Amino acid sequence: MNVLLIGSGGREHGLAWKLAQSPALTKLYAAPGNPGIAEEAEVVALDVNDHAAVAGFCRSHDIGLVVVGPEAPLVAGIADDLRAAGFAVFGPSKAAAQLEGSKAFTKAVCDRANIPTARYRAVHSFDEARSALDEFGAPVVVKADGLAAGKGVTVATTMAEAEGAIENLFAESGASAVIEEFLTGEEVSLFALTDGTTIVSFGSAQDHKRVGDGDTGPNTGGMGAYSPARVLSPALERHALTEIVAPTVSTLAAEGMPYSGVLYAGLILTADGPKLIEYNARFGDPECQVLMMRLDNDLLPLMLAVSEGKLADAPAPVFRDEVALTVVMAANGYPGTPETGGVIHGTADVAPAKVFQAGTKLAEGQLVASGGRVLAVTATGPTVSAAQAAAYRAVDAIDFPTGFCRRDIGAREIAREKAD
C-alpha cells in the first residue's frame, strides 16, 4: 500500500519512522516533510493547503491511506475533502476537529455530555474577559480559543498576570478566549484510537510544557516527554476512558460529527478524579515520538482500520514495557523568536537513541535549525532514570551550539522511582 503522510515536524518524523517499518507498506510519501522524514519517505513538494492538489497527487500515486499529522490541516477540513474524493484518511473531520480548534466548542461538548472539566466562561471581548476574571479570581487559566500550537495558555498566579494575558489576546480584533478555573493536580496525557464507535487506548505520557528546568518560564509546544505515565494507573485510565473519552465520542457521533483518528486527552488528576483540560485532534509532539518508540506492533493496519471504521476487528495496540523518554533541543530564543540557521552535527551518531527532526532543513549540504523546536532526542530504558540517562548521553553527543534543552525531563517520575 502507498501512504501519504502530511506534516513536517517531529511528530511526523516519528510516524514516518514507524510506518516505514510496516510489511504492508509499498511506498511512503511525505509532504512537505523535513530532512529526517526524507530518510524514511519520499518527500514531495505539495501544498497541503491546496486540497484539490493533494487529492490529485493521491490519484496519480495510487495512495491507499492519507495520514494527517498536524492539527491545522484537520481544522481546515482536509480529511473531509480527501474522503469526498474517495481516499481513506487517518484524522478527524473539520467538524470533529473543533475539539482542538475551539476551546469553547470542547467545553460545550463537556457540558452536554456531563464530562468532568474545570468551570469556565467563554468570552468574546476584553470587557467580558475582565468580568470573568473578577468572577474566578487568581490563580486562573486564560486560554486562546483557537489553535495556538500549544502556546496559547496562560496559568496566571496573579490578577495582574491574568489581565496582561487578556490584553494580549484581545489586542487582535475578532479574538475569543476561555477563562477557566485553576485546578490542582498532576497533568497527564491519554491517547485513544477511535473510528467513531470503537475506542482503544493508545498509551499515556507526560510532557513538559514550560521552557525552563523546574517547570519555569512560559509555555511551549513541549520540551520533552516520557511514556508510560505511571501516575495514570490502570484504574484511573479506565475511569478516564469511560467518563471522559467515551462520552465525547458518543456525543459527537450522535450529533452527526463522528470522530475518527487519534484523540489526545489532556487530563488533570484532581482529588475528585481525572478531569479534562483539553483535547487535541492528533498525536502530541513530542508525545508521539515516545509512543512510537514503545509501540510493538504494526502501526499501518491500525490506522487503516480506524479510517475504514473497522477498529473493532483490528489487533489491539501492544506497547513494550520499557520507558521511552525524549528531550527536545530547541533553538535559542524559543518560545519567542528562535535563532535559525544554526548548524547541527552528530545526529546520526547517537544509537541506540533516536533523533527525530522537527525544525530542520538542509542548507549547502548541512543540517541547520529552521524553527523553534529542532530535535527530539529519544531513548528507552527499563526505568525513567535509565531512559533519561540514555537520552541525555545522546543530547550531549550532538553539536548544536545555537540550541538548548531542559536538563530535567522526567524528574518528577524519577523522584517517585527513588521513593519506592
Coordinates of C-alpha atoms in Angstrom, one line a residue:
M1 CA 0.0 0.0 0.0
N2 CA 1.1 3.5 -0.8
V3 CA 0.7 6.0 2.0
L4 CA 0.9 9.8 2.1
L5 CA 1.9 11.4 5.4
I6 CA 1.1 15.1 5.8
G7 CA 3.3 17.2 8.0
S8 CA 6.9 18.4 8.7
G9 CA 7.5 18.2 12.4
G10 CA 9.0 15.8 15.0
R11 CA 5.6 14.1 15.3
E12 CA 5.6 13.3 11.6
H13 CA 9.2 12.0 11.7
G14 CA 8.1 9.7 14.5
L15 CA 5.1 8.5 12.4
A16 CA 7.2 8.1 9.3
W17 CA 9.8 6.1 11.1
K18 CA 7.2 3.7 12.4
L19 CA 5.1 3.5 9.2
A20 CA 8.3 2.7 7.3
Q21 CA 8.7 -0.5 9.3
S22 CA 5.4 -1.9 8.1
P23 CA 5.4 -5.0 5.9
A24 CA 2.2 -3.7 4.5
L25 CA 3.8 -0.6 3.1
T26 CA 4.8 -0.3 -0.5
K27 CA 5.8 3.3 -0.7
L28 CA 5.7 6.2 1.8
Y29 CA 5.4 9.8 0.6
A30 CA 5.5 12.8 2.9
A31 CA 4.5 16.4 2.3
P32 CA 6.2 18.7 3.0
G33 CA 8.5 16.6 5.2
N34 CA 11.9 17.5 6.6
P35 CA 15.4 16.1 6.2
G36 CA 14.8 13.5 8.9
I37 CA 11.5 12.4 7.3
A38 CA 13.3 12.2 4.0
E39 CA 15.3 9.3 5.4
E40 CA 12.1 7.2 5.8
A41 CA 9.9 8.6 2.9
E42 CA 10.0 10.3 -0.4
V43 CA 9.4 13.9 0.3
V44 CA 7.2 15.7 -2.2
A45 CA 6.7 19.4 -3.0
L46 CA 2.9 19.5 -2.4
D47 CA 0.9 22.4 -1.0
V48 CA -1.1 20.7 1.7
N49 CA -3.4 23.8 1.9
D50 CA -4.5 23.0 -1.7
H51 CA -6.8 20.1 -1.0
A52 CA -7.5 19.5 -4.7
A53 CA -3.8 19.2 -5.4
V54 CA -3.4 16.7 -2.6
A55 CA -6.3 14.7 -4.0
G56 CA -4.7 14.8 -7.4
F57 CA -1.4 13.5 -6.0
C58 CA -3.3 10.7 -4.3
R59 CA -5.0 9.7 -7.5
S60 CA -1.8 9.8 -9.6
H61 CA 0.3 7.9 -7.0
D62 CA -2.4 5.3 -6.0
I63 CA -2.4 6.3 -2.4
G64 CA -4.3 3.9 -0.2
L65 CA -4.2 5.9 3.0
V66 CA -3.5 9.5 3.9
V67 CA -2.2 10.2 7.4
V68 CA -2.7 13.8 8.6
G69 CA -0.1 14.6 11.3
P70 CA -0.7 18.3 12.3
E71 CA -3.8 19.9 13.6
A72 CA -4.1 22.9 11.2
P73 CA -4.9 20.9 8.1
L74 CA -7.5 18.9 10.1
V75 CA -9.2 22.0 11.3
A76 CA -9.1 23.3 7.8
G77 CA -11.1 20.3 6.6
I78 CA -8.5 18.3 4.6
A79 CA -9.9 15.0 5.8
D80 CA -13.4 15.8 4.6
D81 CA -12.2 16.9 1.1
L82 CA -10.0 13.8 0.7
R83 CA -12.7 11.4 1.9
A84 CA -15.1 13.1 -0.6
A85 CA -12.6 12.4 -3.3
G86 CA -12.6 8.7 -2.3
F87 CA -9.5 8.3 -0.2
A88 CA -9.1 6.7 3.2
V89 CA -7.8 9.2 5.8
F90 CA -6.5 8.8 9.3
G91 CA -7.7 12.0 11.0
P92 CA -11.0 13.6 12.1
S93 CA -13.3 15.7 10.0
K94 CA -13.4 19.5 10.2
A95 CA -16.4 19.4 12.5
A96 CA -14.9 16.8 14.9
A97 CA -11.5 18.6 14.9
Q98 CA -13.2 21.5 16.6
L99 CA -12.3 19.6 19.8
E100 CA -8.9 21.1 19.2
G101 CA -9.7 24.1 17.1
S102 CA -12.0 25.7 19.6
K103 CA -11.7 25.5 23.4
A104 CA -15.2 26.8 23.7
F105 CA -16.6 24.1 21.5
T106 CA -14.9 21.4 23.7
K107 CA -16.3 23.0 26.8
A108 CA -19.8 23.0 25.4
V109 CA -19.4 19.3 24.5
C110 CA -18.4 18.7 28.1
D111 CA -21.5 20.5 29.3
R112 CA -23.8 18.4 27.0
A113 CA -22.1 15.1 27.8
N114 CA -21.6 15.7 31.6
I115 CA -17.8 15.3 31.3
P116 CA -15.8 16.4 34.3
T117 CA -13.8 19.6 33.5
A118 CA -12.9 22.9 35.0
R119 CA -15.6 25.5 35.5
Y120 CA -15.3 28.1 32.7
R121 CA -16.6 31.1 30.8
A122 CA -16.3 31.6 27.1
V123 CA -15.6 35.3 26.4
H124 CA -15.5 37.3 23.1
S125 CA -14.3 40.8 24.3
F126 CA -11.9 42.3 26.7
D127 CA -14.8 43.5 29.0
E128 CA -16.3 40.0 29.1
A129 CA -12.9 38.6 29.9
R130 CA -12.3 41.2 32.7
S131 CA -15.7 40.4 34.2
A132 CA -14.8 36.6 34.2
L133 CA -11.5 37.3 35.9
D134 CA -13.4 39.1 38.7
E135 CA -15.6 36.0 39.0
F136 CA -12.8 33.5 39.2
G137 CA -10.1 35.4 40.9
A138 CA -6.4 34.3 40.9
P139 CA -4.9 31.8 40.2
V140 CA -6.9 31.5 36.9
V141 CA -6.3 30.0 33.5
V142 CA -6.6 32.1 30.3
K143 CA -6.8 30.2 27.0
A144 CA -6.9 31.5 23.5
D145 CA -10.0 29.9 21.8
G146 CA -8.3 28.9 18.5
L147 CA -5.2 27.0 17.5
A148 CA -2.1 28.2 19.3
A149 CA 0.5 25.4 18.8
G150 CA 0.4 24.6 22.5
K151 CA 1.4 28.2 23.5
G152 CA -2.0 29.9 23.9
V153 CA -2.4 29.1 27.5
T154 CA -1.5 31.3 30.5
V155 CA -1.7 30.0 34.0
A156 CA -1.9 33.3 35.8
T157 CA -1.0 33.3 39.5
T158 CA -1.9 36.9 40.0
M159 CA -4.7 39.2 38.6
A160 CA -2.1 41.4 37.0
E161 CA -0.7 38.5 35.1
A162 CA -4.2 37.4 34.0
E163 CA -5.1 41.0 32.9
G164 CA -1.9 41.1 30.9
A165 CA -2.9 37.8 29.2
I166 CA -6.3 39.0 28.2
E167 CA -4.9 42.4 27.0
N168 CA -2.5 40.5 24.7
L169 CA -5.3 38.2 23.4
F170 CA -7.8 40.9 22.7
A171 CA -5.3 43.2 21.1
E172 CA -6.3 41.4 17.9
S173 CA -9.8 42.0 16.5
G174 CA -12.2 39.0 16.5
A175 CA -10.3 37.2 19.3
S176 CA -12.1 35.0 21.8
A177 CA -11.0 33.1 24.8
V178 CA -11.9 30.8 27.6
I179 CA -11.4 31.8 31.2
E180 CA -11.1 28.8 33.3
E181 CA -11.0 27.7 37.0
F182 CA -7.5 26.8 38.1
L183 CA -7.4 23.1 39.1
T184 CA -4.8 21.5 41.3
G185 CA -3.3 18.1 40.4
E186 CA -0.8 16.4 38.2
E187 CA -1.3 16.6 34.4
V188 CA -1.1 13.5 32.2
S189 CA -1.8 12.7 28.5
L190 CA -4.0 9.8 27.5
F191 CA -4.3 8.7 23.9
A192 CA -7.1 6.7 22.3
L193 CA -7.8 5.5 18.8
T194 CA -11.4 5.6 17.6
D195 CA -13.3 5.1 14.4
G196 CA -16.3 6.9 15.9
T197 CA -17.7 3.8 17.5
T198 CA -14.9 1.6 18.9
I199 CA -12.4 3.1 21.3
V200 CA -9.0 1.6 22.0
S201 CA -6.4 3.0 24.5
F202 CA -3.2 4.0 22.8
G203 CA -1.0 4.7 25.8
S204 CA -0.1 7.5 28.2
A205 CA 2.6 10.1 28.5
Q206 CA 3.6 13.1 30.5
D207 CA 5.0 16.2 28.7
H208 CA 6.9 19.2 30.0
K209 CA 5.4 22.4 28.7
R210 CA 7.4 25.1 30.4
V211 CA 10.6 26.2 28.7
G212 CA 12.8 26.1 31.8
D213 CA 14.0 23.5 34.3
G214 CA 11.8 23.0 37.3
D215 CA 8.7 23.9 35.1
T216 CA 9.6 27.6 35.0
G217 CA 9.1 30.2 32.2
P218 CA 6.5 30.4 29.5
N219 CA 4.6 27.5 28.0
T220 CA 6.0 26.0 24.8
G221 CA 4.8 23.3 22.4
G222 CA 6.6 20.8 24.6
M223 CA 10.2 20.5 25.8
G224 CA 10.2 16.8 26.4
A225 CA 8.0 13.8 27.4
Y226 CA 8.1 10.2 28.7
S227 CA 5.8 7.2 28.4
P228 CA 4.2 5.5 30.0
A229 CA 2.9 7.9 32.7
R230 CA 2.8 5.7 35.8
V231 CA 0.7 8.3 37.7
L232 CA -2.2 7.3 35.4
S233 CA -2.8 3.9 36.9
P234 CA -4.8 1.3 35.0
A235 CA -7.9 2.1 37.2
L236 CA -7.6 5.9 36.5
E237 CA -7.1 5.2 32.8
R238 CA -10.3 3.1 32.7
H239 CA -12.1 5.8 34.6
A240 CA -10.9 8.5 32.1
L241 CA -11.8 6.3 29.1
T242 CA -15.3 5.6 30.5
E243 CA -16.2 9.0 31.9
I244 CA -14.3 11.4 29.6
V245 CA -13.3 9.9 26.2
A246 CA -16.3 7.6 25.6
P247 CA -19.0 10.2 26.3
T248 CA -17.1 12.6 24.0
V249 CA -17.0 10.1 21.1
S250 CA -20.7 9.1 21.6
T251 CA -21.9 12.7 21.8
L252 CA -20.1 13.7 18.6
A253 CA -21.4 10.6 16.8
A254 CA -25.0 11.3 18.0
E255 CA -24.7 14.9 16.8
G256 CA -23.6 13.9 13.3
M257 CA -19.9 14.5 13.5
P258 CA -18.3 11.2 14.3
Y259 CA -14.7 11.3 15.4
S260 CA -12.2 9.2 13.5
G261 CA -8.5 9.2 14.3
V262 CA -6.4 9.6 17.5
L263 CA -8.0 11.5 20.3
Y264 CA -5.5 13.0 22.7
A265 CA -7.0 13.9 26.1
G266 CA -5.0 16.2 28.3
L267 CA -6.1 15.3 31.8
I268 CA -5.5 16.6 35.3
L269 CA -5.7 14.2 38.2
T270 CA -7.6 16.1 40.9
A271 CA -8.7 15.0 44.3
D272 CA -12.1 14.4 42.8
G273 CA -10.7 12.2 40.0
P274 CA -9.5 12.9 36.4
K275 CA -10.8 16.0 34.7
L276 CA -10.4 17.1 31.1
I277 CA -8.1 20.0 30.5
E278 CA -8.2 19.9 26.7
Y279 CA -8.4 17.7 23.7
N280 CA -6.0 17.5 20.7
A281 CA -7.2 16.1 17.4
R282 CA -3.8 14.4 16.6
F283 CA -0.8 12.8 18.3
G284 CA 1.1 15.2 20.5
D285 CA 4.6 16.4 19.8
P286 CA 6.9 15.2 21.4
E287 CA 4.5 12.6 22.9
C288 CA 4.2 10.9 19.6
Q289 CA 7.9 10.2 19.5
V290 CA 7.9 8.3 22.8
L291 CA 4.7 6.4 21.9
M292 CA 6.2 5.3 18.6
M293 CA 9.4 4.1 20.3
R294 CA 7.3 1.9 22.6
L295 CA 4.7 0.6 20.1
D296 CA 5.5 -3.1 19.4
N297 CA 3.1 -3.9 16.6
D298 CA 2.4 -2.6 13.1
L299 CA 1.0 1.0 13.0
L300 CA -0.3 0.9 9.5
P301 CA -3.0 -1.7 9.9
L302 CA -4.3 0.1 13.0
M303 CA -4.5 3.4 11.1
L304 CA -6.2 1.7 8.2
A305 CA -8.7 0.0 10.5
V306 CA -9.6 3.4 12.1
S307 CA -10.0 5.0 8.6
E308 CA -12.3 2.2 7.4
G309 CA -14.5 2.0 10.6
K310 CA -13.1 -1.5 11.4
L311 CA -11.2 -0.8 14.6
A312 CA -13.1 -3.5 16.4
D313 CA -11.6 -6.1 14.1
A314 CA -8.0 -4.9 14.4
P315 CA -5.4 -6.3 16.7
A316 CA -5.1 -4.1 19.9
P317 CA -2.0 -1.9 20.2
V318 CA 0.8 -3.6 22.0
F319 CA 3.4 -1.5 23.9
R320 CA 6.7 -2.6 25.2
D321 CA 7.1 -2.5 29.0
E322 CA 10.2 -0.2 28.7
V323 CA 10.1 3.5 29.2
A324 CA 10.7 5.9 26.4
L325 CA 11.9 9.5 27.1
T326 CA 12.5 12.3 24.7
V327 CA 14.4 15.6 25.2
V328 CA 13.6 18.5 22.9
M329 CA 16.6 20.5 21.7
A330 CA 15.2 24.0 20.8
A331 CA 16.8 27.0 19.1
N332 CA 18.0 29.8 21.3
G333 CA 15.1 32.3 21.7
Y334 CA 12.3 29.8 21.7
P335 CA 9.4 30.1 22.5
G336 CA 9.9 33.7 21.4
T337 CA 11.8 34.4 18.2
P338 CA 14.1 31.4 17.6
E339 CA 17.6 31.8 16.2
T340 CA 17.5 29.9 12.9
G341 CA 20.4 28.8 10.7
G342 CA 22.5 27.2 13.4
V343 CA 24.4 24.2 12.1
I344 CA 23.8 20.8 13.7
H345 CA 26.3 17.9 13.8
G346 CA 26.2 14.4 15.3
T347 CA 22.5 13.4 15.0
A348 CA 23.5 10.1 13.3
D349 CA 25.9 9.1 16.0
V350 CA 23.7 8.5 19.0
A351 CA 22.5 4.9 18.6
P352 CA 20.7 3.2 20.2
A353 CA 18.9 6.5 20.9
K354 CA 16.9 8.0 18.0
V355 CA 16.8 11.7 16.9
F356 CA 13.5 12.8 15.5
Q357 CA 13.9 16.0 13.5
A358 CA 11.3 18.9 13.7
G359 CA 12.5 22.4 12.8
T360 CA 15.3 21.4 10.4
K361 CA 16.4 21.9 6.8
L362 CA 19.4 21.3 4.6
A363 CA 21.5 24.4 3.7
E364 CA 24.6 23.8 1.5
G365 CA 24.6 20.2 2.5
Q366 CA 24.5 20.9 6.2
L367 CA 21.7 20.3 8.6
V368 CA 20.5 23.6 10.2
A369 CA 17.8 24.8 12.5
S370 CA 14.8 26.2 10.8
G371 CA 12.3 26.6 13.6
G372 CA 11.8 26.7 17.4
R373 CA 11.8 23.1 18.4
V374 CA 14.5 21.5 16.3
L375 CA 15.2 17.9 17.5
A376 CA 13.6 15.4 19.8
V377 CA 16.3 13.1 21.2
T378 CA 14.6 9.9 22.3
A379 CA 15.9 6.9 24.2
T380 CA 14.4 3.9 26.0
G381 CA 15.3 2.0 29.2
P382 CA 13.9 -0.2 31.9
T383 CA 13.1 2.8 34.1
V384 CA 12.6 6.5 33.6
S385 CA 16.0 7.1 35.2
A386 CA 17.7 4.8 32.7
A387 CA 15.8 6.2 29.7
Q388 CA 16.7 9.8 30.9
A389 CA 20.4 8.9 31.2
A390 CA 20.4 7.4 27.7
A391 CA 18.6 10.4 26.2
Y392 CA 21.0 13.0 27.8
R393 CA 24.0 11.0 26.7
A394 CA 22.7 11.3 23.2
V395 CA 21.9 15.0 23.7
D396 CA 25.5 15.6 24.8
A397 CA 26.8 13.8 21.7
I398 CA 25.1 16.3 19.4
D399 CA 26.8 19.5 18.4
F400 CA 24.2 22.2 18.3
P401 CA 25.8 25.4 19.6
T402 CA 22.8 27.7 19.0
G403 CA 20.4 25.3 20.7
F404 CA 19.4 24.5 24.3
C405 CA 17.3 22.0 26.2
R406 CA 15.9 21.3 29.6
R407 CA 18.0 19.1 31.8
D408 CA 15.2 17.7 34.0
I409 CA 12.9 15.8 31.7
G410 CA 11.2 13.0 33.7
A411 CA 12.5 14.4 37.1
R412 CA 9.1 14.1 38.8
E413 CA 8.8 10.4 37.9
I414 CA 12.4 9.7 38.8
A415 CA 11.7 11.1 42.3
R416 CA 8.8 8.7 42.6
E417 CA 11.1 5.8 41.5
K418 CA 13.6 6.7 44.1
A419 CA 10.9 6.9 46.8
D420 CA 9.7 3.4 46.0

